[in-house]
mmCIF file of C-alpha atoms in Angstrom:
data_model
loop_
_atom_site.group_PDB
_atom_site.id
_atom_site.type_symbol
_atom_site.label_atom_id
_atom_site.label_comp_id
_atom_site.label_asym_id
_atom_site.label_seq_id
_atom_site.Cartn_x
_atom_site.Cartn_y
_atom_site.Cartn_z
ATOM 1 C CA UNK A 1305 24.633 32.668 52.789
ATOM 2 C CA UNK A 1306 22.981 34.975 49.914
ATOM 3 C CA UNK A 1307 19.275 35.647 50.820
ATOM 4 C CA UNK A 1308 16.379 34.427 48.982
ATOM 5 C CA UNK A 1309 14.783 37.299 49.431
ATOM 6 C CA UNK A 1310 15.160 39.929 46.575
ATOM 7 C CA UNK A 1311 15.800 43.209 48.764
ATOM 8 C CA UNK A 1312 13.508 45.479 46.279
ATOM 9 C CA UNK A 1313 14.027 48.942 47.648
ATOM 10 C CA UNK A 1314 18.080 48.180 47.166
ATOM 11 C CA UNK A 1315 17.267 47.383 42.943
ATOM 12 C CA UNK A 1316 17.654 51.135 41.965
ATOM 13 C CA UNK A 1317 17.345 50.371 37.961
ATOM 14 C CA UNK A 1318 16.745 47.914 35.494
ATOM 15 C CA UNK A 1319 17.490 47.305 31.557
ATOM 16 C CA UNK A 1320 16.889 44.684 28.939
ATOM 17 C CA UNK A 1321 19.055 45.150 25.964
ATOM 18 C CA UNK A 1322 20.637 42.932 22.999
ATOM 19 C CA UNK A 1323 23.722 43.033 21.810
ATOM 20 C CA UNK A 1324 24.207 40.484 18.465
ATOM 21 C CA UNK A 1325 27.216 39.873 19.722
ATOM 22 C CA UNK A 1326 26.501 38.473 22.975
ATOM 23 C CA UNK A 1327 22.655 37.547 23.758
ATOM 24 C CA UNK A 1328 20.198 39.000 25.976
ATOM 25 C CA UNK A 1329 21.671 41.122 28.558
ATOM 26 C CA UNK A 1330 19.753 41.723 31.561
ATOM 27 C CA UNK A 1331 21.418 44.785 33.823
ATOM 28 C CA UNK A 1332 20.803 46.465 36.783
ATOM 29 C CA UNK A 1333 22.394 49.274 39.976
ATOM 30 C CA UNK A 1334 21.787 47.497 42.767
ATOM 31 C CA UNK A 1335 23.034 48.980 46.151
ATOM 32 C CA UNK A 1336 25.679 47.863 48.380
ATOM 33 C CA UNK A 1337 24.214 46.602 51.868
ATOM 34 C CA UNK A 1338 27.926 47.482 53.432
ATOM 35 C CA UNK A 1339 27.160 51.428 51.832
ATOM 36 C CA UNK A 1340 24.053 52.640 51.483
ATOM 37 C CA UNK A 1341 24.331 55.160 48.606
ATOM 38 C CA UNK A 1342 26.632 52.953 46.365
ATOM 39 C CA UNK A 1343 25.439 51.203 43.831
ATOM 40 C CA UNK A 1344 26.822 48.508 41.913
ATOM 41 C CA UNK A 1345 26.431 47.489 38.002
ATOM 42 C CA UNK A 1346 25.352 44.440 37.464
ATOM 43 C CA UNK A 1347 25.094 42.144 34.496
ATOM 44 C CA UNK A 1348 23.968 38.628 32.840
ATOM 45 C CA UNK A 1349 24.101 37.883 29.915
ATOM 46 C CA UNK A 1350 21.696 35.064 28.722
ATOM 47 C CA UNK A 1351 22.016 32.616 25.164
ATOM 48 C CA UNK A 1352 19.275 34.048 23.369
ATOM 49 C CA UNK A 1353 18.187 30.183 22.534
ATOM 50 C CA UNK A 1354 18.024 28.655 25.895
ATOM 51 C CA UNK A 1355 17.366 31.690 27.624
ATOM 52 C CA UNK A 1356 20.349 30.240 30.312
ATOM 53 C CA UNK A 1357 22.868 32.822 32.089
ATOM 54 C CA UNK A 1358 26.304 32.834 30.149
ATOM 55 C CA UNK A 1359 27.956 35.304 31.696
ATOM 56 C CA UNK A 1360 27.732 37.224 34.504
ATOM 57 C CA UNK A 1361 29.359 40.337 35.960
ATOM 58 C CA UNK A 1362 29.404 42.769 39.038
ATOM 59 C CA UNK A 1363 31.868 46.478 39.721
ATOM 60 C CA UNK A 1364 31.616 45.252 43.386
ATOM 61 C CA UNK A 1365 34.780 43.722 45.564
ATOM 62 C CA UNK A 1366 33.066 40.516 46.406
ATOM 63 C CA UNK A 1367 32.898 39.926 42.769
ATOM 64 C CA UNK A 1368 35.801 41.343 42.231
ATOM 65 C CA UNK A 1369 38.259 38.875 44.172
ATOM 66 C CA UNK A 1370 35.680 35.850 44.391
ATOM 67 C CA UNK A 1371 33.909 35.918 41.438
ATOM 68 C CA UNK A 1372 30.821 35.819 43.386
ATOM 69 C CA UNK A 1373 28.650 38.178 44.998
ATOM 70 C CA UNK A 1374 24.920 38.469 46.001
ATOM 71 C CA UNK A 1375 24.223 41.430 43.751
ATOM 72 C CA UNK A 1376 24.452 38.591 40.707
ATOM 73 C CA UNK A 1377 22.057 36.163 43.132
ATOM 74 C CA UNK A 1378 19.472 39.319 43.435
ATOM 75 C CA UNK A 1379 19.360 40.174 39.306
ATOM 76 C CA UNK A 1380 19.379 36.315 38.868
ATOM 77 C CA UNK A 1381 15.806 36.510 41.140
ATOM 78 C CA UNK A 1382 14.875 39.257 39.375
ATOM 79 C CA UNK A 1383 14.599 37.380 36.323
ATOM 80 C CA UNK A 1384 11.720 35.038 37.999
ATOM 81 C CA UNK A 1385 9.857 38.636 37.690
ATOM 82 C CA UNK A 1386 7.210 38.036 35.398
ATOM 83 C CA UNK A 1387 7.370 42.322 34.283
ATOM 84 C CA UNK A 1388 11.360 41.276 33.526
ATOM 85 C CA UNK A 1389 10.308 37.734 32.140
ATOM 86 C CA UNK A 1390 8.068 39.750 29.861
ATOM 87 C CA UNK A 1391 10.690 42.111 29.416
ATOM 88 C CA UNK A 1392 13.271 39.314 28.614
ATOM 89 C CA UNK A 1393 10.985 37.789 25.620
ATOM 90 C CA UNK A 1394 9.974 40.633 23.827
ATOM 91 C CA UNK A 1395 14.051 41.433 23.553
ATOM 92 C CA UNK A 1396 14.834 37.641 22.547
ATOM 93 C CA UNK A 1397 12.136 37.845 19.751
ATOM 94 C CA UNK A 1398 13.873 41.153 18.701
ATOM 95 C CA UNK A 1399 17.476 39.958 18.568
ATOM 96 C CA UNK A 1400 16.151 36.794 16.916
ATOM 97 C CA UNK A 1401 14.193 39.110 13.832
ATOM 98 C CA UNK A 1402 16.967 40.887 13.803
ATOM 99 C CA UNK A 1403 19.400 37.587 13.235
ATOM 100 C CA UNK A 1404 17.540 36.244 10.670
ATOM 101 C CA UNK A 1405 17.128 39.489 8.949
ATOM 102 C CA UNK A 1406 21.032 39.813 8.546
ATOM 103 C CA UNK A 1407 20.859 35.913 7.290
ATOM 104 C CA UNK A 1408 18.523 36.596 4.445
ATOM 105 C CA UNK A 1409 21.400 39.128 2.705
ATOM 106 C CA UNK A 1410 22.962 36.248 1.909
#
Protein backbone atom coordinates (compact mmCIF):
# COMPACT_ATOMS: atom_id res chain seq x y z
CA UNK A 1 0.00 0.00 0.00
CA UNK A 2 1.51 3.58 -1.12
CA UNK A 3 1.39 5.99 1.90
CA UNK A 4 -0.68 8.98 2.16
CA UNK A 5 1.77 10.64 3.66
CA UNK A 6 4.07 12.76 1.33
CA UNK A 7 7.63 11.79 2.84
CA UNK A 8 9.00 15.60 2.42
CA UNK A 9 12.62 15.27 3.38
CA UNK A 10 12.79 12.31 0.47
CA UNK A 11 11.34 15.27 -2.40
CA UNK A 12 14.94 16.53 -3.20
CA UNK A 13 13.68 18.99 -6.21
CA UNK A 14 10.88 20.31 -7.92
CA UNK A 15 10.02 21.98 -11.51
CA UNK A 16 7.05 23.35 -13.36
CA UNK A 17 7.67 23.63 -17.00
CA UNK A 18 5.57 23.67 -20.43
CA UNK A 19 6.26 22.09 -23.26
CA UNK A 20 3.53 23.10 -26.33
CA UNK A 21 3.79 19.91 -27.22
CA UNK A 22 2.64 18.12 -24.30
CA UNK A 23 0.93 20.31 -21.38
CA UNK A 24 2.01 21.19 -18.04
CA UNK A 25 4.70 19.06 -16.79
CA UNK A 26 5.17 18.84 -13.22
CA UNK A 27 8.77 17.00 -12.28
CA UNK A 28 10.59 16.10 -9.48
CA UNK A 29 14.04 13.69 -7.78
CA UNK A 30 12.50 12.00 -5.31
CA UNK A 31 14.61 9.39 -3.32
CA UNK A 32 14.41 5.76 -3.25
CA UNK A 33 13.24 4.43 0.32
CA UNK A 34 15.15 0.91 -0.67
CA UNK A 35 18.59 3.47 -1.24
CA UNK A 36 18.99 6.33 0.46
CA UNK A 37 21.16 8.51 -1.84
CA UNK A 38 19.32 7.56 -5.14
CA UNK A 39 17.06 9.55 -6.50
CA UNK A 40 14.56 8.98 -9.01
CA UNK A 41 13.04 11.38 -11.91
CA UNK A 42 9.78 11.74 -11.85
CA UNK A 43 7.17 13.15 -14.16
CA UNK A 44 3.32 14.10 -14.97
CA UNK A 45 2.30 15.58 -17.40
CA UNK A 46 -1.12 17.40 -17.02
CA UNK A 47 -3.82 18.68 -20.16
CA UNK A 48 -3.29 22.20 -19.81
CA UNK A 49 -7.37 22.54 -20.02
CA UNK A 50 -8.50 20.24 -17.36
CA UNK A 51 -5.53 20.46 -15.42
CA UNK A 52 -5.92 16.22 -15.22
CA UNK A 53 -2.63 13.90 -15.21
CA UNK A 54 -2.03 12.49 -18.85
CA UNK A 55 0.92 10.94 -18.51
CA UNK A 56 3.04 9.90 -16.05
CA UNK A 57 6.60 8.58 -15.72
CA UNK A 58 9.30 7.31 -13.19
CA UNK A 59 13.54 5.99 -13.95
CA UNK A 60 12.72 3.64 -10.98
CA UNK A 61 12.23 -0.45 -11.29
CA UNK A 62 8.83 -0.49 -9.76
CA UNK A 63 7.81 1.69 -12.55
CA UNK A 64 9.80 0.19 -14.68
CA UNK A 65 8.22 -3.47 -14.79
CA UNK A 66 4.72 -2.43 -13.21
CA UNK A 67 4.03 0.71 -14.45
CA UNK A 68 3.43 1.83 -11.02
CA UNK A 69 5.38 3.10 -8.29
CA UNK A 70 4.89 5.38 -5.20
CA UNK A 71 7.33 8.02 -6.37
CA UNK A 72 4.30 8.96 -9.07
CA UNK A 73 1.66 8.68 -5.83
CA UNK A 74 4.14 11.25 -3.83
CA UNK A 75 4.46 14.06 -6.96
CA UNK A 76 0.69 13.32 -7.54
CA UNK A 77 0.30 14.69 -3.54
CA UNK A 78 2.53 17.16 -4.21
CA UNK A 79 0.31 18.74 -6.55
CA UNK A 80 -2.44 19.29 -3.60
CA UNK A 81 0.56 21.80 -2.49
CA UNK A 82 -0.91 25.03 -2.71
CA UNK A 83 3.14 26.68 -3.44
CA UNK A 84 2.98 23.87 -6.55
CA UNK A 85 -0.84 24.59 -7.19
CA UNK A 86 0.32 28.18 -7.50
CA UNK A 87 3.16 27.07 -9.32
CA UNK A 88 0.98 24.90 -11.70
CA UNK A 89 -1.37 28.04 -12.74
CA UNK A 90 0.93 30.62 -13.37
CA UNK A 91 2.63 27.92 -16.04
CA UNK A 92 -0.96 26.96 -17.53
CA UNK A 93 -1.72 30.74 -18.07
CA UNK A 94 1.77 30.91 -19.77
CA UNK A 95 1.45 27.97 -22.15
CA UNK A 96 -2.11 29.16 -22.82
CA UNK A 97 -0.68 33.10 -23.92
CA UNK A 98 1.68 31.48 -25.54
CA UNK A 99 -1.00 29.15 -27.67
CA UNK A 100 -3.02 31.76 -28.63
CA UNK A 101 -0.18 33.94 -29.54
CA UNK A 102 1.00 31.32 -32.24
CA UNK A 103 -2.95 31.22 -33.34
CA UNK A 104 -3.16 34.88 -34.11
CA UNK A 105 -0.24 34.41 -37.10
CA UNK A 106 -2.74 32.98 -38.85
Amino acid sequence: MISTQIPKSMIKRTSVFYTLGEGVIVSADIESKSRPGLTHYTRIVLDPLTLKTVKATCDCEGYTFKHKCWHIETLKQLLNDAKVKEEVEKVRSEMLREEEDIASWG
